[in-house]
Coordinates of C-alpha atoms in Angstrom, one line a residue:
X27 CA 115.6 89.3 132.1
X28 CA 115.3 92.6 130.1
X29 CA 113.2 91.7 127.1
X30 CA 113.2 93.3 123.7
X31 CA 111.6 92.1 120.4
X32 CA 114.4 93.6 118.2
X33 CA 117.8 92.1 117.5
X34 CA 118.9 95.6 116.7
X35 CA 117.9 96.7 120.2
X36 CA 119.8 93.9 121.7
X37 CA 122.8 94.9 119.6
X38 CA 122.4 98.5 121.0
X39 CA 122.4 97.1 124.5
X40 CA 125.5 95.1 123.8
X41 CA 127.1 98.2 122.3
X42 CA 126.3 100.2 125.5
X43 CA 127.9 97.4 127.6
X44 CA 131.0 97.3 125.5
X45 CA 131.3 101.1 125.6
X46 CA 131.2 101.0 129.4
X47 CA 133.7 98.2 129.5
X48 CA 136.1 100.1 127.2
X49 CA 135.7 103.2 129.3
X50 CA 136.4 101.3 132.5
X51 CA 139.6 99.9 131.0
X52 CA 140.5 103.3 129.6
X53 CA 140.3 102.2 126.0
X54 CA 139.3 104.2 123.0
X55 CA 135.6 103.7 122.6
X56 CA 135.7 104.2 118.8
X57 CA 137.0 100.6 118.7
X58 CA 134.2 99.2 120.8
X59 CA 131.9 98.7 117.8
X60 CA 129.6 95.7 118.0
X61 CA 128.0 94.4 114.8
X62 CA 126.4 91.4 113.2
X63 CA 128.9 88.6 112.7
X64 CA 130.3 88.0 109.2
X65 CA 130.7 84.4 110.3
X66 CA 127.1 83.5 111.4
X67 CA 128.2 79.8 111.7
X68 CA 130.4 80.8 114.6
X69 CA 128.5 83.6 116.4
X70 CA 125.7 86.2 116.2
X71 CA 127.7 89.4 117.0
X72 CA 131.3 90.4 117.0
X73 CA 133.6 93.0 118.5
X74 CA 137.1 93.2 117.0
X75 CA 138.5 96.2 118.8
X76 CA 141.0 94.4 121.0
X77 CA 143.3 93.7 118.0
X78 CA 143.5 97.4 117.1
X79 CA 144.1 98.5 120.6
X80 CA 146.6 95.9 121.7
X81 CA 149.7 97.9 120.9
X82 CA 148.4 101.0 122.6
X83 CA 147.4 99.0 125.7
X84 CA 150.7 97.2 125.7
X85 CA 149.0 93.8 126.0
X86 CA 148.7 90.8 123.8
X87 CA 145.4 91.0 121.8
X88 CA 143.9 87.9 123.3
X89 CA 144.7 89.0 126.8
X90 CA 143.1 92.4 126.2
X91 CA 140.1 90.7 124.7
X92 CA 139.8 88.5 127.8
X93 CA 139.8 91.7 130.0
X94 CA 137.1 93.3 127.9
X95 CA 134.9 90.2 128.0
X96 CA 135.4 89.9 131.8
X97 CA 134.3 93.5 132.2
X98 CA 131.2 93.0 129.9
X99 CA 130.2 89.8 131.8
X100 CA 130.3 91.6 135.1
X101 CA 128.0 94.3 133.7
X102 CA 125.6 91.7 132.3
X103 CA 125.6 89.8 135.5
X104 CA 124.6 93.0 137.4
X105 CA 121.6 93.3 135.1
X106 CA 120.6 89.7 135.7
X107 CA 121.2 88.6 132.1
X108 CA 124.2 86.3 132.5
X109 CA 122.4 83.4 130.9
X110 CA 121.5 85.2 127.8
X111 CA 124.9 85.6 126.2
X112 CA 127.9 83.4 125.5
X113 CA 131.4 84.8 124.7
X114 CA 134.3 83.3 122.9
X115 CA 137.6 84.7 121.8
X116 CA 138.8 83.6 118.4
X117 CA 142.1 84.2 116.6
X118 CA 144.1 87.3 117.6
X119 CA 141.5 88.7 120.0
X120 CA 138.2 88.7 118.0
X121 CA 135.3 88.6 120.5
X122 CA 132.4 86.4 119.4
X123 CA 129.0 86.8 121.0
X124 CA 126.2 84.3 120.8
X125 CA 122.7 84.7 122.1
X126 CA 121.2 81.9 124.2
X127 CA 118.7 79.7 122.4
X128 CA 116.2 80.5 125.2
X129 CA 116.4 84.2 124.5
X130 CA 115.9 83.6 120.7
X131 CA 112.9 81.4 121.5
X132 CA 111.3 84.1 123.6
X133 CA 112.0 86.8 121.0
X134 CA 110.5 84.7 118.2
X135 CA 107.4 83.7 120.2
X136 CA 106.8 87.4 121.0
X137 CA 107.3 88.4 117.4
X138 CA 104.9 85.7 116.3
X139 CA 102.2 86.9 118.6
X140 CA 102.6 90.6 117.7
X141 CA 100.3 91.9 115.0
X142 CA 103.2 94.0 113.7
X143 CA 105.6 91.1 113.8
X144 CA 107.9 93.0 116.2
X145 CA 108.3 96.1 113.9
X146 CA 108.2 99.3 116.0
X147 CA 106.6 102.5 114.9
X148 CA 108.5 105.7 114.8
X149 CA 108.6 107.9 117.9
X150 CA 108.5 111.0 115.7
X151 CA 105.8 110.6 113.0
X152 CA 106.0 113.0 110.1
X153 CA 103.9 114.1 107.2
X154 CA 105.7 113.1 104.0
X155 CA 104.7 114.1 100.5
X156 CA 105.8 111.6 97.8
X157 CA 106.1 112.7 94.2
X158 CA 106.8 109.6 92.2
X159 CA 104.8 109.6 89.0
X160 CA 105.6 112.3 86.4
X161 CA 104.2 110.8 83.2
X162 CA 103.7 113.3 80.4
X163 CA 100.3 114.0 79.0
X164 CA 100.0 113.7 75.1
X165 CA 102.0 110.6 74.8
X166 CA 101.9 107.0 76.0
X167 CA 103.8 106.0 79.1
X168 CA 107.1 104.4 78.3
X169 CA 109.5 102.1 80.2
X170 CA 111.3 105.1 81.7
X171 CA 108.3 105.7 83.9
X172 CA 108.6 102.3 85.5
X173 CA 111.3 102.8 88.2
X174 CA 109.8 105.9 89.8
X175 CA 106.4 104.2 90.1
X176 CA 107.7 101.0 91.6
X177 CA 110.2 102.5 94.0
X178 CA 107.9 105.3 95.0
X179 CA 105.0 103.0 95.8
X180 CA 107.3 100.9 98.0
X181 CA 108.7 103.9 99.8
X182 CA 105.1 105.0 100.4
X183 CA 104.1 101.7 101.9
X184 CA 107.2 101.4 104.1
X185 CA 106.7 105.0 105.4
X186 CA 103.1 104.3 106.3
X187 CA 104.0 101.0 108.0
X188 CA 106.6 102.6 110.3
X189 CA 104.0 105.2 111.3
X190 CA 104.4 108.3 109.0
X191 CA 101.5 110.0 107.3
X192 CA 102.0 110.0 103.5
X193 CA 100.5 112.1 100.8
X194 CA 101.3 110.9 97.2
X195 CA 100.9 113.0 94.1
X196 CA 101.3 111.7 90.5
X197 CA 102.4 115.2 89.3
X198 CA 101.6 114.9 85.7
X199 CA 103.8 116.6 83.1
X200 CA 101.0 118.6 81.4
X201 CA 102.0 122.2 81.0
X202 CA 105.0 122.8 78.8
X203 CA 106.2 123.2 75.2
X204 CA 105.5 119.6 74.1
X205 CA 101.8 120.4 74.2
X206 CA 102.3 123.5 72.1
X207 CA 104.2 121.3 69.5
X208 CA 101.4 118.8 69.6
X209 CA 98.7 121.4 69.1
X210 CA 100.7 122.9 66.2
X211 CA 101.0 119.6 64.5
X212 CA 97.2 119.0 64.8
X213 CA 96.6 122.4 63.4
X214 CA 98.7 121.5 60.3
X215 CA 96.9 118.2 59.8
X216 CA 93.4 119.2 60.7
X217 CA 93.1 123.0 60.3
X218 CA 89.3 122.9 60.1
X219 CA 88.8 121.9 63.7
X220 CA 86.7 124.4 65.6
X221 CA 89.6 124.9 68.1
X222 CA 91.5 126.8 65.5
X223 CA 88.6 129.0 64.4
X224 CA 89.1 132.4 66.0
X225 CA 85.4 133.2 65.3
X226 CA 84.1 130.1 67.0
X227 CA 81.2 130.7 69.4
X228 CA 79.8 128.4 72.1
X229 CA 81.1 125.1 73.5
X230 CA 83.6 122.9 71.9
X231 CA 82.9 119.2 71.2
X232 CA 82.8 116.9 74.3
X233 CA 84.6 114.1 72.5
X234 CA 88.3 114.4 71.9
X235 CA 89.3 114.9 68.2
X236 CA 92.2 112.5 68.7
X237 CA 92.7 109.0 70.1
X238 CA 95.7 108.1 72.3
X239 CA 97.4 106.5 69.4
X240 CA 96.9 109.6 67.2
X241 CA 98.1 111.7 70.1
X242 CA 101.3 109.7 70.3
X243 CA 101.9 110.2 66.6
X244 CA 101.1 113.9 66.7
X245 CA 103.5 114.3 69.6
X246 CA 106.4 112.7 67.7
X247 CA 105.6 114.5 64.4
X248 CA 105.2 117.9 66.1
X249 CA 108.5 117.4 67.8
X250 CA 110.2 116.5 64.6
X251 CA 108.7 119.5 62.7
X252 CA 109.9 121.9 65.4
X253 CA 113.4 120.3 65.4
X254 CA 113.8 121.2 61.7
X255 CA 111.9 124.4 61.4
X256 CA 112.8 127.5 63.6
X257 CA 109.6 129.3 62.6
X258 CA 107.5 126.3 63.6
X259 CA 109.3 126.2 67.0
X260 CA 108.5 129.8 67.6
X261 CA 104.9 129.2 66.7
X262 CA 104.7 126.3 69.1
X263 CA 106.1 128.5 71.8
X264 CA 103.5 131.1 71.1
X265 CA 100.8 128.4 71.2
X266 CA 102.2 127.1 74.5
X267 CA 102.1 130.6 76.1
X268 CA 98.5 131.2 74.8
X269 CA 97.4 127.8 76.1
X270 CA 98.8 128.6 79.5
X271 CA 97.0 132.0 79.5
X272 CA 93.7 130.2 78.9
X273 CA 93.1 130.9 75.2
X274 CA 89.9 128.9 74.7
X275 CA 90.7 126.8 71.6
X276 CA 94.2 125.8 72.7
X277 CA 93.1 125.2 76.3
X278 CA 90.2 123.1 75.1
X279 CA 92.5 120.9 73.1
X280 CA 94.8 120.6 76.0
X281 CA 92.0 119.4 78.2
X282 CA 91.2 116.7 75.7
X283 CA 94.8 115.6 75.6
X284 CA 94.8 115.4 79.4
X285 CA 91.6 113.3 79.6
X286 CA 92.7 110.9 76.8
X287 CA 96.1 110.4 78.3
X288 CA 95.0 110.1 82.0
X289 CA 92.7 107.2 81.1
X290 CA 95.6 105.2 79.8
X291 CA 97.9 106.3 82.6
X292 CA 95.5 105.2 85.2
X293 CA 95.1 101.7 83.6
X294 CA 98.9 101.2 83.7
X295 CA 99.1 102.3 87.4
X296 CA 96.1 100.2 88.4
X297 CA 97.6 97.2 86.7
X298 CA 100.8 97.6 88.7
X299 CA 98.9 98.4 91.9
X300 CA 100.5 101.9 92.1
X301 CA 98.4 104.3 94.2
X302 CA 98.2 108.1 94.4
X303 CA 96.2 110.3 96.7
X304 CA 96.3 113.2 94.3
X305 CA 96.3 113.4 90.5
X306 CA 97.7 116.9 90.2
X307 CA 99.7 118.1 87.3
X308 CA 102.1 121.0 86.6
X309 CA 99.0 122.9 85.4
X310 CA 97.6 122.8 89.0
X311 CA 100.5 124.9 90.2
X312 CA 99.9 127.5 87.6
X313 CA 97.3 129.3 89.8
X314 CA 100.1 129.9 92.4
X315 CA 102.7 131.3 90.0
X316 CA 101.7 135.0 90.5
X317 CA 101.9 134.6 94.3
X318 CA 105.3 132.9 94.0
X319 CA 106.6 135.6 91.7
X320 CA 105.3 138.3 94.2
X321 CA 107.1 136.5 97.0
X322 CA 110.3 136.2 95.0
X323 CA 110.1 140.0 94.1
X324 CA 109.5 140.9 97.8
X325 CA 112.7 139.0 98.7
X326 CA 114.5 140.8 95.8
X327 CA 115.7 137.5 94.3
X328 CA 113.7 137.5 91.0
X329 CA 115.9 139.4 88.6
X330 CA 116.1 140.1 84.8
X331 CA 118.7 138.3 82.8
X332 CA 118.9 138.5 79.0
X333 CA 115.2 139.2 78.8
X334 CA 114.2 136.4 81.1
X335 CA 113.4 136.5 84.8
X336 CA 115.6 134.2 86.9
X337 CA 116.6 133.3 90.5
X338 CA 120.4 133.1 91.0
X339 CA 121.0 129.9 93.0
X340 CA 124.8 129.5 92.8
X341 CA 126.6 129.2 96.1
X342 CA 130.3 129.6 97.1
X343 CA 130.5 125.9 97.8
X344 CA 129.9 125.3 94.0
X345 CA 133.5 126.3 93.3
X346 CA 134.4 126.4 89.7
X347 CA 131.1 124.9 88.6
X348 CA 128.5 127.3 89.8
X349 CA 124.9 126.2 89.6
X350 CA 123.0 127.9 86.7
X351 CA 120.2 130.3 87.6
X352 CA 116.6 128.9 87.8
X353 CA 114.7 130.4 84.9
X354 CA 111.3 131.5 86.2
X355 CA 109.8 133.4 83.2
X356 CA 111.2 132.9 79.7
X357 CA 111.6 135.9 77.3
X358 CA 108.1 135.3 75.9
X359 CA 106.6 135.1 79.4
X360 CA 106.2 131.3 79.3
X361 CA 107.0 129.3 82.4
X362 CA 109.5 126.4 82.8
X363 CA 109.7 123.2 84.7
X364 CA 111.6 125.1 87.4
X365 CA 108.7 127.6 87.7
X366 CA 106.0 124.9 88.1
X367 CA 108.2 122.8 90.5
X368 CA 108.8 125.9 92.7
X369 CA 105.1 126.8 92.6
X370 CA 104.3 123.2 93.5
X371 CA 106.5 123.4 96.6
X372 CA 104.6 126.6 97.6
X373 CA 101.3 124.8 96.9
X374 CA 102.3 121.7 98.9
X375 CA 103.5 123.8 101.8
X376 CA 100.2 125.6 101.9
X377 CA 98.0 122.6 101.5
X378 CA 99.8 119.9 103.5
X379 CA 102.6 121.6 105.6
X380 CA 104.8 118.5 105.1
X381 CA 107.9 117.7 107.1
X382 CA 109.5 116.1 104.0
X383 CA 108.9 115.9 100.3
X384 CA 110.4 112.9 98.4
X385 CA 110.9 113.4 94.7
X386 CA 111.5 110.0 93.2
X387 CA 112.8 111.1 89.8
X388 CA 115.6 110.1 87.4
X389 CA 119.0 111.0 88.9
X390 CA 119.8 112.9 85.8
X391 CA 117.5 115.6 87.0
X392 CA 119.7 116.2 90.0
X393 CA 120.9 119.7 89.0
X394 CA 117.3 120.7 88.3
X395 CA 116.2 119.8 91.8
X396 CA 119.2 121.5 93.4
X397 CA 118.1 124.7 91.6
X398 CA 114.5 124.4 92.7
X399 CA 115.4 123.5 96.3
X400 CA 117.8 126.4 96.6
X401 CA 115.3 128.8 95.2
X402 CA 112.6 127.6 97.6
X403 CA 115.0 128.0 100.5
X404 CA 115.9 131.6 99.4
X405 CA 112.3 132.4 99.1
X406 CA 111.4 131.1 102.5
X407 CA 109.0 128.5 101.1
X408 CA 110.5 125.7 103.2
X409 CA 109.8 127.5 106.5
X410 CA 106.8 126.3 108.5
X411 CA 104.6 128.3 110.8
X412 CA 105.6 126.2 113.8
X413 CA 109.2 127.1 113.3
X414 CA 110.1 123.8 111.6
X415 CA 111.5 123.3 108.1
X416 CA 110.2 121.2 105.2
X417 CA 113.0 119.1 103.8
X418 CA 112.8 118.3 100.1
X419 CA 114.8 115.3 99.0
X420 CA 115.6 114.1 95.5
X421 CA 115.7 110.3 95.5
X422 CA 117.4 109.7 92.1
X423 CA 117.2 106.4 90.3
X424 CA 119.2 104.8 87.6
X425 CA 118.1 103.8 84.1
X426 CA 116.8 100.5 82.9
X427 CA 119.0 98.9 80.3
X428 CA 118.4 95.9 78.0
X429 CA 120.4 92.7 78.3
X430 CA 123.1 94.4 76.2
X431 CA 123.7 97.0 78.9
X432 CA 122.3 99.8 76.8
X433 CA 119.2 101.8 77.5
X434 CA 116.1 99.9 76.5
X435 CA 114.8 100.9 73.0
X436 CA 113.0 99.2 70.2
X437 CA 114.9 98.1 67.1
X438 CA 114.2 101.3 65.4
X439 CA 115.5 103.3 68.4
X440 CA 112.1 104.3 69.8
X441 CA 111.2 104.2 73.5
X442 CA 109.4 101.0 74.6
X443 CA 105.9 101.7 75.7
X444 CA 105.2 100.6 79.3
X445 CA 101.9 98.8 78.5
X446 CA 103.7 96.7 75.8
X447 CA 106.4 95.8 78.2
X448 CA 103.9 94.7 80.9
X449 CA 102.1 92.6 78.3
X450 CA 105.3 90.9 77.2
X451 CA 106.2 89.9 80.7
X452 CA 102.7 88.6 81.3
X453 CA 103.0 86.4 78.2
X454 CA 106.4 85.1 79.5
X455 CA 104.8 84.3 82.9
X456 CA 101.9 82.6 81.2
X457 CA 104.2 80.2 79.4
X458 CA 105.4 79.0 82.8
X459 CA 101.9 77.9 83.8
X460 CA 99.8 75.0 82.7
X461 CA 96.4 75.5 81.1
X462 CA 93.0 74.8 82.7
X463 CA 93.2 71.4 81.0
X464 CA 96.0 70.3 83.4
X465 CA 95.0 67.4 85.6
X466 CA 95.8 69.3 88.9
X467 CA 94.0 72.4 87.7
X468 CA 90.9 70.3 86.8
X469 CA 91.0 68.6 90.2
X470 CA 91.1 72.0 91.9
X471 CA 88.5 73.5 89.7
X472 CA 90.9 76.2 88.5
X473 CA 89.7 78.2 85.5
X474 CA 91.8 79.7 82.7
X475 CA 90.7 83.1 83.9
X476 CA 92.2 82.3 87.3
X477 CA 95.4 81.0 85.7
X478 CA 95.7 84.2 83.7
X479 CA 95.3 86.2 86.9
X480 CA 98.0 84.1 88.5
X481 CA 100.3 84.9 85.5
X482 CA 99.5 88.6 85.9
X483 CA 100.6 88.5 89.6
X484 CA 103.7 86.6 88.7
X485 CA 104.6 89.1 85.9
X486 CA 104.2 92.1 88.2
X487 CA 106.3 90.4 90.9
X488 CA 109.0 89.6 88.2
X489 CA 109.1 93.3 87.1
X490 CA 109.0 94.9 90.5
X491 CA 111.5 92.6 92.3
X492 CA 113.9 92.7 89.4
X493 CA 113.9 96.5 89.7
X494 CA 114.0 96.9 93.5
X495 CA 116.6 94.2 94.2
X496 CA 119.1 96.7 92.7
X497 CA 120.3 99.8 94.6
X498 CA 117.9 102.6 93.5
X499 CA 120.6 104.9 92.2
X500 CA 122.3 102.3 90.0
X501 CA 121.4 101.4 86.4
X502 CA 120.4 97.8 85.8
X503 CA 119.8 95.4 82.9
X504 CA 116.3 94.0 82.3
X505 CA 116.3 90.4 81.2
X506 CA 112.8 89.0 80.9
X507 CA 113.9 85.4 80.7
X508 CA 115.9 85.8 84.0
X509 CA 113.4 87.8 86.0
X510 CA 110.4 85.4 85.4
X511 CA 112.2 82.3 86.6
X512 CA 111.1 80.4 89.7
X513 CA 114.8 80.0 90.7
X514 CA 117.3 82.5 91.8
X515 CA 116.8 86.0 93.2
X516 CA 113.5 86.8 91.5
X517 CA 110.0 87.9 92.5
X518 CA 108.4 84.6 91.3
X519 CA 110.9 82.6 93.4
X520 CA 109.7 84.4 96.5
X521 CA 106.1 84.0 95.6
X522 CA 106.8 80.3 95.1
X523 CA 108.4 80.2 98.6
X524 CA 105.2 81.5 100.2
X525 CA 103.1 79.1 98.1
X526 CA 105.2 76.2 99.3
X527 CA 104.7 77.4 102.9
X528 CA 101.0 77.5 102.3
X529 CA 101.1 73.9 101.2
X530 CA 102.9 72.9 104.4
X531 CA 100.3 74.8 106.5
X532 CA 97.4 73.2 104.6
X533 CA 98.8 69.7 105.2
X534 CA 99.3 70.5 108.9
X535 CA 95.7 71.7 109.1
X536 CA 94.5 68.5 107.5
X537 CA 96.6 66.5 110.0
X538 CA 95.2 68.5 112.9
X539 CA 98.6 69.8 113.9
X540 CA 98.6 73.1 115.7
X541 CA 101.5 75.5 116.3
X542 CA 103.0 75.9 119.8
X543 CA 105.9 77.5 121.6
X544 CA 109.1 77.7 119.7
X545 CA 111.8 75.3 121.0
X546 CA 115.1 75.3 119.1
X547 CA 116.7 71.9 118.6
X548 CA 119.2 72.4 115.7
X549 CA 121.2 74.9 113.8
X550 CA 118.8 75.1 110.9
X551 CA 115.9 76.2 113.1
X552 CA 118.2 78.6 114.9
X553 CA 119.5 80.2 111.7
X554 CA 116.0 80.7 110.4
X555 CA 114.7 82.3 113.6
X556 CA 117.7 84.6 113.9
X557 CA 117.1 85.7 110.3
X558 CA 113.4 86.3 110.9
X559 CA 114.2 88.4 114.0
X560 CA 116.1 90.9 111.8
X561 CA 112.8 92.2 110.4
X562 CA 112.4 95.3 112.5
X563 CA 115.9 96.5 111.7
X564 CA 115.4 95.7 108.0
X565 CA 112.2 97.7 107.7
X566 CA 113.6 100.8 109.5
X567 CA 116.8 100.6 107.6
X568 CA 114.9 100.5 104.3
X569 CA 113.0 103.6 105.4
X570 CA 116.0 105.5 106.6
X571 CA 118.0 104.8 103.5
X572 CA 115.0 105.2 101.1
X573 CA 116.1 101.8 99.7
X574 CA 113.6 99.0 98.9
X575 CA 116.6 96.7 98.0
X576 CA 117.2 96.3 101.7
X577 CA 113.9 94.5 102.0
X578 CA 114.5 92.5 98.8
X579 CA 117.8 91.2 100.3
X580 CA 116.2 90.2 103.6
X581 CA 113.3 88.5 101.9
X582 CA 115.6 86.5 99.6
X583 CA 117.8 85.5 102.5
X584 CA 114.7 84.3 104.4
X585 CA 113.6 82.2 101.4
X586 CA 117.0 80.6 101.1
X587 CA 117.4 79.8 104.8
X588 CA 113.8 78.5 104.9
X589 CA 114.6 76.2 101.9
X590 CA 117.4 74.6 104.0
X591 CA 115.2 74.4 107.0
X592 CA 112.4 72.7 105.0
X593 CA 114.9 70.1 103.8
X594 CA 116.5 69.4 107.2
X595 CA 113.6 69.9 109.6
X596 CA 110.5 67.6 108.8
X597 CA 107.3 68.5 110.6
X598 CA 104.6 65.9 110.1
X599 CA 106.4 62.8 111.5
X600 CA 108.0 64.4 114.6
X601 CA 107.1 64.4 118.3
X602 CA 104.2 66.7 119.1
X603 CA 106.4 69.4 120.8
X604 CA 108.7 69.5 117.8
X605 CA 105.8 69.6 115.4
X606 CA 104.2 72.5 117.2
X607 CA 107.5 74.4 117.4
X608 CA 108.4 74.0 113.7
X609 CA 104.9 74.8 112.6
X610 CA 105.1 78.1 114.6
X611 CA 108.4 78.9 112.8
X612 CA 106.8 78.1 109.4
X613 CA 103.8 80.4 110.2
X614 CA 106.2 83.2 111.3
X615 CA 108.2 82.8 108.1
X616 CA 105.1 83.1 106.0
X617 CA 103.9 86.2 107.9
X618 CA 107.2 88.0 107.5
X619 CA 107.7 87.1 103.8
X620 CA 104.1 88.2 103.0
X621 CA 104.6 91.5 104.9
X622 CA 107.9 92.2 103.1
X623 CA 106.5 91.4 99.7
X624 CA 103.5 93.5 100.4
X625 CA 105.8 96.4 101.2
X626 CA 107.4 95.9 97.8
X627 CA 104.0 95.9 96.2
X628 CA 104.1 92.2 95.4
X629 CA 101.1 89.9 95.8
X630 CA 101.5 86.4 97.3
X631 CA 99.2 83.8 95.6
X632 CA 98.1 81.1 97.9
X633 CA 98.9 78.4 95.4
X634 CA 101.1 78.4 92.3
X635 CA 100.6 75.9 89.4
X636 CA 103.5 75.3 87.2
X637 CA 104.3 72.8 84.4
X638 CA 106.8 71.1 86.7
X639 CA 105.0 70.9 90.0
X640 CA 102.4 72.5 92.2
X641 CA 103.1 74.5 95.4

């Protein structure tokens, strides 16, 4: 028998067999498609092409289906696999295919014994740079920074797991007009600071003149001042240009702003278990701007337009809505986000020579990235020395709305700070748990500190899964009461499923029951095993589509199917062979759920204490 660990590979084999059968019968192969059954209670795979081709073939659909099945059976028999598949024709020629239980047993046993749980690695490993941070210096992180961090971290973990080399960069927003506005506001409020003294000699103070809270306030007030005062706006622009040129006082303040902000930013990311290899900012690309400008000039694509210097990126395919030019230098010589992003591509190509660059950024920035990518292509920045091409990709995500369907804001219309949101969900999770005075907690010697840590892990699972269960590009509504529940399609529900499995395994260990070969004896075991065997295809699909929701869907399906298995398939009071088989299925379920949750950045506590019960 030809053996493969992946159901997807088996489906590919079936597809090849049906293609051969259709060719032999002179039927159009575009109707030979084999896919997972939409009626898993009847079969595993389906091919419905006979109905579409019956008229053309001048045969009744069922008769044509019988001819196709006979041809496929002959091909399978020639490969020595006749016992692995069962065929049935339903309705007007639908071909149902079911795998033999013996084949599923061998696949599941092999998956269980494989350290990668049957997930293959890519045959063509790449170097992928992931840009999924982007918080702005000089103000506290808000809820808008949540999705890029959560989705980007998961994409990073999935890419690594399937065999790619990843390089992640937080790419701080630290080099534009907002910092000129903030410095201007500080100058108005504290003009006596040495940073504003043109005659200052020596070093500036090591300690920042502002706290993070003060920095947030200055940012808002500076922005408001410039909104209502054209002269102030011009001064802020001048300060920004001077800061970027290295004027000592302004640059010294900017460094303080960065240091104060990054401390808080790191705390938020550490709390969410978000990891970056590099903590570069827009400012780091500034050293490359002259070289980029020179390259653009050599190509003849950096041109003057109304006093600014731009790169025209419109293409004929844009039709009546041509893409605006990318502004490289403003009239006053200051740079733009387009400038620093283009320079960053240049920098990344020089430092890492990546095969791909993922930008996990709000989808509303789509036009900006089209401009940058087109300019980079025109400049030749995407060309690699080995003749390859770096492919930049904007993975746009939707917005987070409140339960009312509108973008999340405070009552006074302000953005919600990320740290505050994390704290609120933590408190909501804490309410679900007992205190250290609970009898079970006392019996297990669980401290309040451990319960608080459990609440923190549940809170992060609630936030992350609630985000990633949605298609990345779509908006979604955040409902704290819904996402922290232990029921339904939530992160805590999946954590609880793993904790319940741990409880089963602990009891089995205490009863000296050991796992053995998988032997399927009923439909509930079979359904669970078939679902578990879809892991390889799930992980690779999530990577190819850049879509963590694929993993969320599969993990939730496993938890649901396992719940039915748990109800219908007792373990401890069964015959030894049944005990051993079911325990192996339970172990495999835990391993796969734990892997998928880890790829989503979700921790799996061994035991969960709730006010209702303990798992």
